[in-house]
Amino acid sequence: MDDVSETDRAGVATSSRGVRSVGRGASAEERAAAERSRTAFARFRTAAGEGHPAELGAVVVPADASPRVFAEASLSPNTIRAYRSDLRQFARWRAGFLDHEISEPHELEQITTAPVDPAEVAAFLADKANAVLPDGGQRYAPATISRYVAAIDWEHARRGHTPPGSTPIVRDVLKGIRRTRSVPVRRAKPMTLKALQTTLLKIDVADLQTGALGTRDQALLLFGFVGAFRESELTALTVDDLRLVDGEGVYARVRKSKTDQDGLGRIKVLQQGANPVTCAPCAYVRLSRLMAAQDARGEAGLFATLTGASLAVHVCADGLGTDRLPPSTPFFRAVSKWGLFRNTGISPTTVGKAVARRALAAGLGEDGWSGHSLRAGFVTEARNAGATDVEIMNQTHHTNAATLQIYDREYAPLVRNAVTRMRL
């Protein structure tokens, strides 16, 4: 369950799903009861297999799983969802629906997406490549169309059919689309160290109403930048994945990632910073102690810990205190509209929203910011500091140095550029 926006309603109500909601006029007891109700409902959703990946954790298959179940487990849940969404688009096209037309699930029940003649797949791709927006721009980028082919190929392969993407007609059509319909990729704006410092200084970590959210977001931004995390990696972190090492910083174990689907796991080190504002271990200690205080003593513990909190002094040497969090608890937890931590983790989408919201509040504008801005900012700063490919990849966990060249072209074009050697 992600962060809840503020409402102006008063009193207590019950939603259609039986979850209590409260407004500004509710008493402290009613607010606490609503929090317990929401938490219980979130646990029910997790047990039922609902919720976002951060809530669900690792992929679990039954003891008597079929080969097909294991085959699907070879891909991440996000990839499976993306493929199925793309296959629905293909089914809609086969059923004759236009992009702007609404289709009901029962209208697609009899539409198969495999096996399909490669010529029909090629026609689908061409149709998408020719689709335009009201302003005349392309509706579908070549990357999106390529993803459609990947989804269709996956559906064919798992059903024992030859993937259409391997046939000459589909390959040639896709190649032609890439050559004639290419558009510049809109990449996330990198949050450089200066921008990060500006953003962090605008976060209030002592306010009784917003301090919990501020403390979490401050840690979220620092972890994302210093650790060069992907959004999905951040939201998957649990308390047990993090360890404070005296004199070094925080060791963060990434159990599974985009480039480690087998879950072998790797360690990222969040080094201590000279400036307490940008010291990731300090952010780790603040957030850990704050969540533990609420879990142990409720609102009173939370408010007592928030009182006097400051980013101006180092706290990383103070340790985690006597109150400890359960090992399996998500480290980055959702925050309710009442400013209390929930027991459920945040989603990758929440990371991007937090970055954009905090950047806007710091006067950095609202365009171009996303969760990837933190990772892009790390690579940009590392390049400008003269870091080698190997040094950067040790933290980003990229498996191909060629990927870093994308960052060079987009964010640090003067790095390793011959023009800097010319006496202009």
Coordinates of C-alpha atoms in Angstrom, one line a residue:
M1 CA 0.0 0.0 0.0
D2 CA 1.6 3.3 -1.0
D3 CA 1.4 6.7 0.7
V4 CA -2.1 8.1 1.1
S5 CA -2.9 11.7 0.1
E6 CA -4.6 14.0 2.6
T7 CA -8.4 14.3 2.5
D8 CA -10.7 16.9 4.1
R9 CA -13.4 14.5 5.2
A10 CA -14.3 14.2 8.9
G11 CA -15.4 11.2 10.9
V12 CA -14.9 7.5 10.3
A13 CA -16.2 5.5 7.3
T14 CA -15.9 2.0 6.0
S15 CA -15.0 1.3 2.3
S16 CA -16.7 -1.2 0.1
R17 CA -13.9 -3.6 1.0
G18 CA -14.4 -3.3 4.7
V19 CA -11.4 -1.0 5.4
R20 CA -12.0 1.8 7.9
S21 CA -11.0 5.3 6.8
V22 CA -10.9 8.4 9.0
G23 CA -10.9 12.1 8.4
R24 CA -9.5 15.1 10.2
G25 CA -12.3 15.1 12.8
A26 CA -11.5 11.6 14.1
S27 CA -10.1 10.9 17.5
A28 CA -6.7 9.4 18.2
E29 CA -8.4 6.0 19.1
E30 CA -10.3 6.1 15.8
R31 CA -7.2 6.9 13.8
A32 CA -5.3 4.0 15.5
A33 CA -8.2 1.6 14.7
A34 CA -8.2 2.7 11.1
E35 CA -4.4 2.1 10.9
R36 CA -4.9 -1.4 12.3
S37 CA -7.7 -2.1 9.8
R38 CA -5.6 -0.9 6.8
T39 CA -2.6 -3.0 7.9
A40 CA -4.8 -6.1 8.4
F41 CA -6.3 -5.6 4.9
A42 CA -2.9 -5.2 3.4
R43 CA -1.8 -8.4 4.9
F44 CA -4.9 -10.1 3.6
R45 CA -4.1 -8.8 0.1
T46 CA -0.6 -10.1 0.3
A47 CA -1.8 -13.6 1.4
A48 CA -4.3 -13.6 -1.4
G49 CA -1.6 -12.9 -4.0
E50 CA -2.5 -9.3 -4.6
G51 CA -0.4 -6.1 -4.1
H52 CA 2.8 -4.9 -5.8
P53 CA 6.0 -6.9 -6.0
A54 CA 7.6 -5.2 -3.0
E55 CA 4.7 -6.6 -0.9
L56 CA 4.9 -10.0 -2.3
G57 CA 8.6 -10.6 -2.1
A58 CA 10.2 -13.5 -3.9
V59 CA 8.3 -15.7 -6.4
V60 CA 6.9 -18.8 -4.7
V61 CA 5.7 -21.9 -6.5
P62 CA 3.7 -24.8 -4.9
A63 CA 5.4 -28.0 -4.1
D64 CA 3.6 -29.8 -6.9
A65 CA 4.2 -27.1 -9.5
S66 CA 3.9 -28.1 -13.2
P67 CA 6.7 -27.5 -15.7
R68 CA 4.8 -24.5 -17.1
V69 CA 4.7 -22.9 -13.6
F70 CA 8.5 -23.3 -13.3
A71 CA 8.9 -21.9 -16.8
E72 CA 7.0 -18.8 -16.0
A73 CA 9.0 -18.4 -12.8
S74 CA 12.1 -18.0 -14.9
L75 CA 11.0 -14.5 -15.7
S76 CA 10.3 -11.7 -13.2
P77 CA 6.7 -10.9 -12.2
N78 CA 7.1 -7.4 -13.8
T79 CA 8.2 -9.0 -17.2
I80 CA 5.2 -11.4 -17.1
R81 CA 2.8 -8.6 -16.4
A82 CA 4.3 -6.5 -19.2
Y83 CA 4.1 -9.4 -21.7
R84 CA 0.5 -10.1 -20.8
S85 CA -0.4 -6.4 -21.2
D86 CA 1.2 -6.4 -24.6
L87 CA -0.6 -9.6 -25.6
R88 CA -3.9 -7.9 -24.7
Q89 CA -3.1 -5.1 -27.2
F90 CA -2.4 -7.7 -29.8
A91 CA -5.7 -9.5 -29.1
R92 CA -7.5 -6.2 -29.3
W93 CA -6.0 -5.6 -32.7
R94 CA -6.9 -9.0 -33.9
A95 CA -10.5 -8.4 -32.7
G96 CA -10.7 -5.3 -34.7
F97 CA -10.6 -2.7 -31.9
L98 CA -9.0 0.7 -32.6
D99 CA -6.7 2.3 -30.1
H100 CA -9.3 4.7 -28.7
E101 CA -12.1 2.0 -28.5
I102 CA -12.8 0.3 -25.2
S103 CA -13.0 -3.5 -25.1
E104 CA -14.5 -5.7 -22.5
P105 CA -12.7 -8.8 -21.2
H106 CA -15.5 -11.1 -22.6
E107 CA -15.0 -9.7 -26.1
L108 CA -11.4 -11.0 -26.2
E109 CA -12.0 -14.4 -24.6
Q110 CA -12.1 -16.2 -28.0
I111 CA -9.2 -14.3 -29.5
T112 CA -6.0 -16.3 -29.6
T113 CA -2.5 -14.8 -29.7
A114 CA -0.6 -18.0 -30.6
P115 CA -0.2 -19.5 -33.0
V116 CA -0.5 -16.6 -35.4
D117 CA 0.8 -16.3 -39.0
P118 CA 4.0 -14.2 -39.2
A119 CA 2.5 -12.1 -41.9
E120 CA -0.4 -11.1 -39.6
V121 CA 2.2 -10.2 -36.9
A122 CA 4.0 -8.0 -39.4
A123 CA 0.7 -6.3 -40.3
F124 CA 0.1 -5.6 -36.6
L125 CA 3.6 -4.0 -36.3
A126 CA 3.1 -1.9 -39.4
D127 CA -0.3 -0.7 -38.1
K128 CA 1.2 0.4 -34.8
A129 CA 4.1 2.1 -36.5
N130 CA 1.7 4.1 -38.6
A131 CA -0.5 5.2 -35.7
V132 CA -0.3 8.9 -34.8
L133 CA -1.4 11.1 -32.0
P134 CA -3.9 14.0 -32.4
D135 CA -0.9 16.4 -32.6
G136 CA 0.7 14.3 -35.4
G137 CA 3.3 12.6 -33.3
Q138 CA 4.0 8.9 -33.3
R139 CA 1.7 7.0 -30.9
Y140 CA 4.1 4.0 -30.5
A141 CA 7.9 4.2 -30.3
P142 CA 10.0 1.5 -32.0
A143 CA 11.0 0.3 -28.5
T144 CA 7.3 -0.3 -27.7
I145 CA 6.8 -2.2 -31.0
S146 CA 9.8 -4.3 -30.3
R147 CA 8.4 -5.2 -26.9
Y148 CA 5.2 -6.4 -28.6
V149 CA 7.3 -8.8 -30.7
A150 CA 9.0 -10.1 -27.5
A151 CA 5.7 -10.7 -25.9
I152 CA 4.3 -12.5 -29.0
D153 CA 7.4 -14.6 -29.3
W154 CA 7.2 -15.5 -25.6
E155 CA 3.6 -16.6 -26.0
H156 CA 4.4 -18.7 -29.0
A157 CA 7.5 -20.3 -27.4
R158 CA 5.7 -21.3 -24.2
R159 CA 3.0 -23.0 -26.2
G160 CA 5.4 -24.9 -28.4
H161 CA 5.2 -22.8 -31.6
T162 CA 7.9 -21.1 -33.6
P163 CA 8.3 -17.5 -32.5
P164 CA 7.2 -15.1 -35.3
G165 CA 10.0 -12.8 -34.5
S166 CA 12.5 -15.3 -35.8
T167 CA 11.0 -15.2 -39.3
P168 CA 12.4 -13.0 -42.1
I169 CA 9.2 -11.0 -42.6
V170 CA 8.8 -9.9 -39.0
R171 CA 12.6 -9.2 -38.6
D172 CA 12.6 -7.1 -41.7
V173 CA 9.5 -5.1 -40.8
L174 CA 10.8 -4.5 -37.3
K175 CA 14.2 -3.4 -38.7
G176 CA 12.4 -1.0 -41.2
I177 CA 10.4 0.5 -38.4
R178 CA 13.5 1.2 -36.3
R179 CA 15.2 2.9 -39.3
T180 CA 12.2 5.0 -40.4
R181 CA 10.3 5.7 -37.1
S182 CA 13.1 6.3 -34.7
V183 CA 12.5 9.0 -32.1
P184 CA 14.8 10.4 -29.4
V185 CA 14.5 8.5 -26.2
R186 CA 13.3 10.7 -23.3
R187 CA 15.7 9.8 -20.5
A188 CA 15.4 10.7 -16.8
K189 CA 17.1 13.9 -15.7
P190 CA 20.1 12.9 -13.6
M191 CA 20.0 14.1 -10.0
T192 CA 23.5 15.4 -9.5
L193 CA 25.2 15.7 -6.1
K194 CA 24.4 19.5 -6.0
A195 CA 20.8 18.9 -6.9
L196 CA 20.6 16.1 -4.3
Q197 CA 22.0 18.3 -1.6
T198 CA 19.5 21.1 -2.5
T199 CA 16.7 18.6 -2.4
L200 CA 17.7 17.0 0.9
L201 CA 18.1 20.4 2.7
K202 CA 14.4 21.2 1.9
I203 CA 13.2 18.0 3.7
D204 CA 11.8 18.4 7.2
V205 CA 12.7 15.4 9.4
A206 CA 11.4 16.9 12.7
D207 CA 7.8 17.9 11.9
L208 CA 5.4 15.7 13.9
Q209 CA 2.9 15.4 11.0
T210 CA 5.4 15.0 8.1
G211 CA 8.6 13.9 9.8
A212 CA 8.1 10.2 9.2
L213 CA 7.6 10.8 5.4
G214 CA 10.5 13.2 5.4
T215 CA 12.9 10.8 7.1
R216 CA 11.9 8.0 4.8
D217 CA 12.2 10.1 1.7
Q218 CA 15.6 11.5 2.8
A219 CA 16.9 7.9 3.2
L220 CA 15.2 6.8 0.0
L221 CA 16.9 9.5 -2.1
L222 CA 20.3 8.9 -0.5
F223 CA 20.2 5.2 -0.9
G224 CA 19.1 5.5 -4.5
F225 CA 21.9 7.9 -5.3
V226 CA 24.8 6.5 -3.2
G227 CA 23.9 2.9 -3.9
A228 CA 23.0 3.5 -7.6
F229 CA 19.9 1.4 -7.0
R230 CA 17.2 0.5 -9.4
E231 CA 13.7 1.4 -8.1
S232 CA 12.7 -2.3 -7.8
E233 CA 15.9 -3.0 -5.8
L234 CA 15.1 -0.2 -3.3
T235 CA 11.6 -1.4 -2.7
A236 CA 12.7 -5.0 -2.2
L237 CA 15.1 -4.2 0.6
T238 CA 14.2 -5.6 4.0
V239 CA 15.7 -4.9 7.4
D240 CA 17.7 -8.1 7.2
D241 CA 19.4 -7.0 3.9
L242 CA 21.1 -4.0 5.6
R243 CA 24.0 -4.0 8.0
L244 CA 25.8 -1.1 9.6
V245 CA 29.6 -1.7 9.5
D246 CA 31.6 0.6 11.8
G247 CA 34.0 2.9 10.0
E248 CA 32.7 1.8 6.5
G249 CA 29.0 2.4 6.1
V250 CA 26.0 0.3 5.3
Y251 CA 26.3 -3.0 3.5
A252 CA 23.1 -3.6 1.4
R253 CA 22.5 -7.0 0.0
V254 CA 20.5 -6.9 -3.3
R255 CA 18.9 -10.4 -3.3
K256 CA 17.6 -10.2 -6.9
S257 CA 17.8 -7.6 -9.7
K258 CA 17.3 -7.0 -13.3
T259 CA 20.8 -8.5 -14.1
D260 CA 20.6 -11.2 -11.4
Q261 CA 17.4 -13.0 -12.0
D262 CA 18.8 -16.2 -10.4
G263 CA 19.0 -14.4 -7.1
L264 CA 22.6 -15.0 -6.4
G265 CA 22.8 -11.7 -4.6
R266 CA 25.4 -8.9 -4.5
I267 CA 26.5 -6.3 -2.0
K268 CA 26.4 -2.5 -2.4
V269 CA 28.3 -0.4 0.1
L270 CA 26.8 2.9 1.2
Q271 CA 29.9 4.7 2.4
Q272 CA 29.9 7.2 5.2
G273 CA 29.8 10.8 4.0
A274 CA 31.7 13.8 5.4
N275 CA 28.5 15.9 5.2
P276 CA 25.7 14.6 7.5
V277 CA 23.1 15.8 5.0
T278 CA 24.5 13.4 2.4
C279 CA 25.7 10.6 4.7
A280 CA 23.7 7.5 3.8
P281 CA 24.6 5.6 7.1
C282 CA 23.1 8.5 9.0
A283 CA 19.9 8.3 7.0
Y284 CA 19.8 4.6 7.6
V285 CA 20.1 5.1 11.4
R286 CA 17.5 7.8 11.5
L287 CA 14.9 5.8 9.6
S288 CA 15.6 2.6 11.5
R289 CA 15.3 4.2 14.9
L290 CA 12.2 6.1 13.9
M291 CA 10.3 3.0 12.6
A292 CA 11.5 1.0 15.6
A293 CA 10.3 3.7 18.0
Q294 CA 6.8 3.7 16.5
D295 CA 6.6 -0.1 16.4
A296 CA 7.6 -0.3 20.1
R297 CA 5.7 2.7 21.6
G298 CA 3.2 3.8 19.0
E299 CA 2.7 7.5 18.2
A300 CA 4.3 8.6 21.4
G301 CA 7.6 6.8 20.5
L302 CA 7.4 8.3 17.0
F303 CA 6.8 11.8 18.2
A304 CA 9.5 11.6 20.8
T305 CA 12.1 10.5 18.3
L306 CA 11.1 13.2 15.8
T307 CA 11.4 15.9 18.4
G308 CA 14.7 17.6 17.9
A309 CA 15.7 15.5 14.8
S310 CA 18.2 17.3 12.5
L311 CA 20.2 16.7 9.4
A312 CA 22.9 19.0 10.7
V313 CA 24.7 16.4 12.9
H314 CA 26.1 12.9 12.3
V315 CA 24.1 10.1 13.9
C316 CA 25.7 7.1 12.2
A317 CA 28.0 6.4 15.1
D318 CA 25.1 6.3 17.5
G319 CA 24.0 2.8 16.4
L320 CA 20.5 1.5 16.0
G321 CA 19.5 1.7 19.7
T322 CA 17.7 -0.9 21.8
D323 CA 14.5 -1.1 19.8
R324 CA 14.9 -3.3 16.8
L325 CA 12.8 -4.0 13.7
P326 CA 11.8 -7.6 12.6
P327 CA 14.3 -8.9 10.0
S328 CA 11.6 -9.5 7.3
T329 CA 10.1 -6.0 7.6
P330 CA 10.4 -3.8 4.4
F331 CA 12.9 -1.1 5.1
F332 CA 11.1 1.5 3.0
R333 CA 7.6 1.4 4.3
A334 CA 4.5 3.3 3.2
V335 CA 3.4 6.3 5.3
S336 CA -0.3 7.0 6.1
K337 CA -2.0 10.4 5.7
W338 CA -1.7 10.6 9.5
G339 CA 2.1 10.5 9.3
L340 CA 2.5 7.0 10.6
F341 CA 4.5 4.2 9.2
R342 CA 2.6 1.2 7.8
N343 CA 3.8 -2.3 7.8
T344 CA 3.7 -2.6 4.0
G345 CA 6.5 -1.6 1.7
I346 CA 6.3 1.0 -1.1
S347 CA 6.2 0.2 -4.8
P348 CA 8.7 1.2 -7.4
T349 CA 6.2 3.9 -8.6
T350 CA 6.4 5.5 -5.2
V351 CA 10.2 6.0 -5.6
G352 CA 9.7 8.1 -8.8
K353 CA 6.9 10.1 -7.2
A354 CA 9.0 10.8 -4.2
V355 CA 11.9 12.0 -6.3
A356 CA 9.7 14.3 -8.4
R357 CA 7.8 15.6 -5.4
R358 CA 11.0 16.5 -3.5
A359 CA 12.7 18.0 -6.5
L360 CA 9.7 20.2 -7.1
A361 CA 9.6 21.3 -3.5
A362 CA 13.3 22.2 -3.7
G363 CA 12.7 24.5 -6.7
L364 CA 14.2 22.2 -9.3
G365 CA 11.1 22.0 -11.5
E366 CA 8.9 19.1 -12.2
D367 CA 9.9 17.8 -15.6
G368 CA 12.2 14.9 -16.2
W369 CA 12.5 13.6 -12.7
S370 CA 12.0 9.9 -12.0
G371 CA 13.3 7.1 -9.8
H372 CA 16.0 6.5 -12.3
S373 CA 17.3 10.1 -11.8
L374 CA 19.2 8.9 -8.7
R375 CA 21.0 6.1 -10.5
A376 CA 21.7 8.3 -13.5
G377 CA 23.0 11.0 -11.1
F378 CA 25.4 8.6 -9.5
V379 CA 26.9 7.5 -12.9
T380 CA 27.2 11.1 -14.0
E381 CA 29.0 12.2 -10.9
A382 CA 31.2 9.2 -10.9
R383 CA 32.2 9.9 -14.5
N384 CA 32.9 13.5 -13.8
A385 CA 35.1 12.4 -10.9
G386 CA 37.1 10.2 -13.2
A387 CA 35.8 6.8 -12.1
T388 CA 36.5 3.8 -14.4
D389 CA 34.0 1.5 -15.9
V390 CA 34.9 -1.2 -13.4
E391 CA 34.6 1.1 -10.4
I392 CA 31.1 2.3 -11.6
M393 CA 29.9 -1.2 -12.4
N394 CA 31.0 -2.4 -8.9
Q395 CA 28.2 -0.2 -7.5
T396 CA 25.6 -0.1 -10.3
H397 CA 26.0 -3.9 -11.0
H398 CA 25.8 -3.3 -14.7
T399 CA 27.0 -6.4 -16.6
N400 CA 28.0 -4.7 -19.8
A401 CA 30.3 -1.7 -19.9
A402 CA 28.7 -0.6 -23.2
T403 CA 25.6 0.3 -21.2
L404 CA 27.6 3.0 -19.5
Q405 CA 28.2 4.7 -22.8
I406 CA 24.6 5.6 -22.9
Y407 CA 25.1 7.6 -19.7
D408 CA 28.2 9.2 -21.2
R409 CA 26.3 10.4 -24.3
E410 CA 23.3 11.7 -22.4
Y411 CA 24.7 13.0 -19.1
A412 CA 28.4 13.5 -19.4
P413 CA 29.3 14.1 -23.0
L414 CA 32.6 15.8 -22.2
V415 CA 34.0 12.8 -20.4
R416 CA 36.6 11.0 -22.5
N417 CA 35.9 13.4 -25.3
A418 CA 38.7 14.5 -27.6
V419 CA 37.3 18.0 -27.8
T420 CA 38.6 18.7 -24.2
R421 CA 42.2 18.2 -25.4
M422 CA 41.9 21.0 -27.9
R423 CA 43.2 24.5 -27.0
L424 CA 40.1 26.3 -28.2

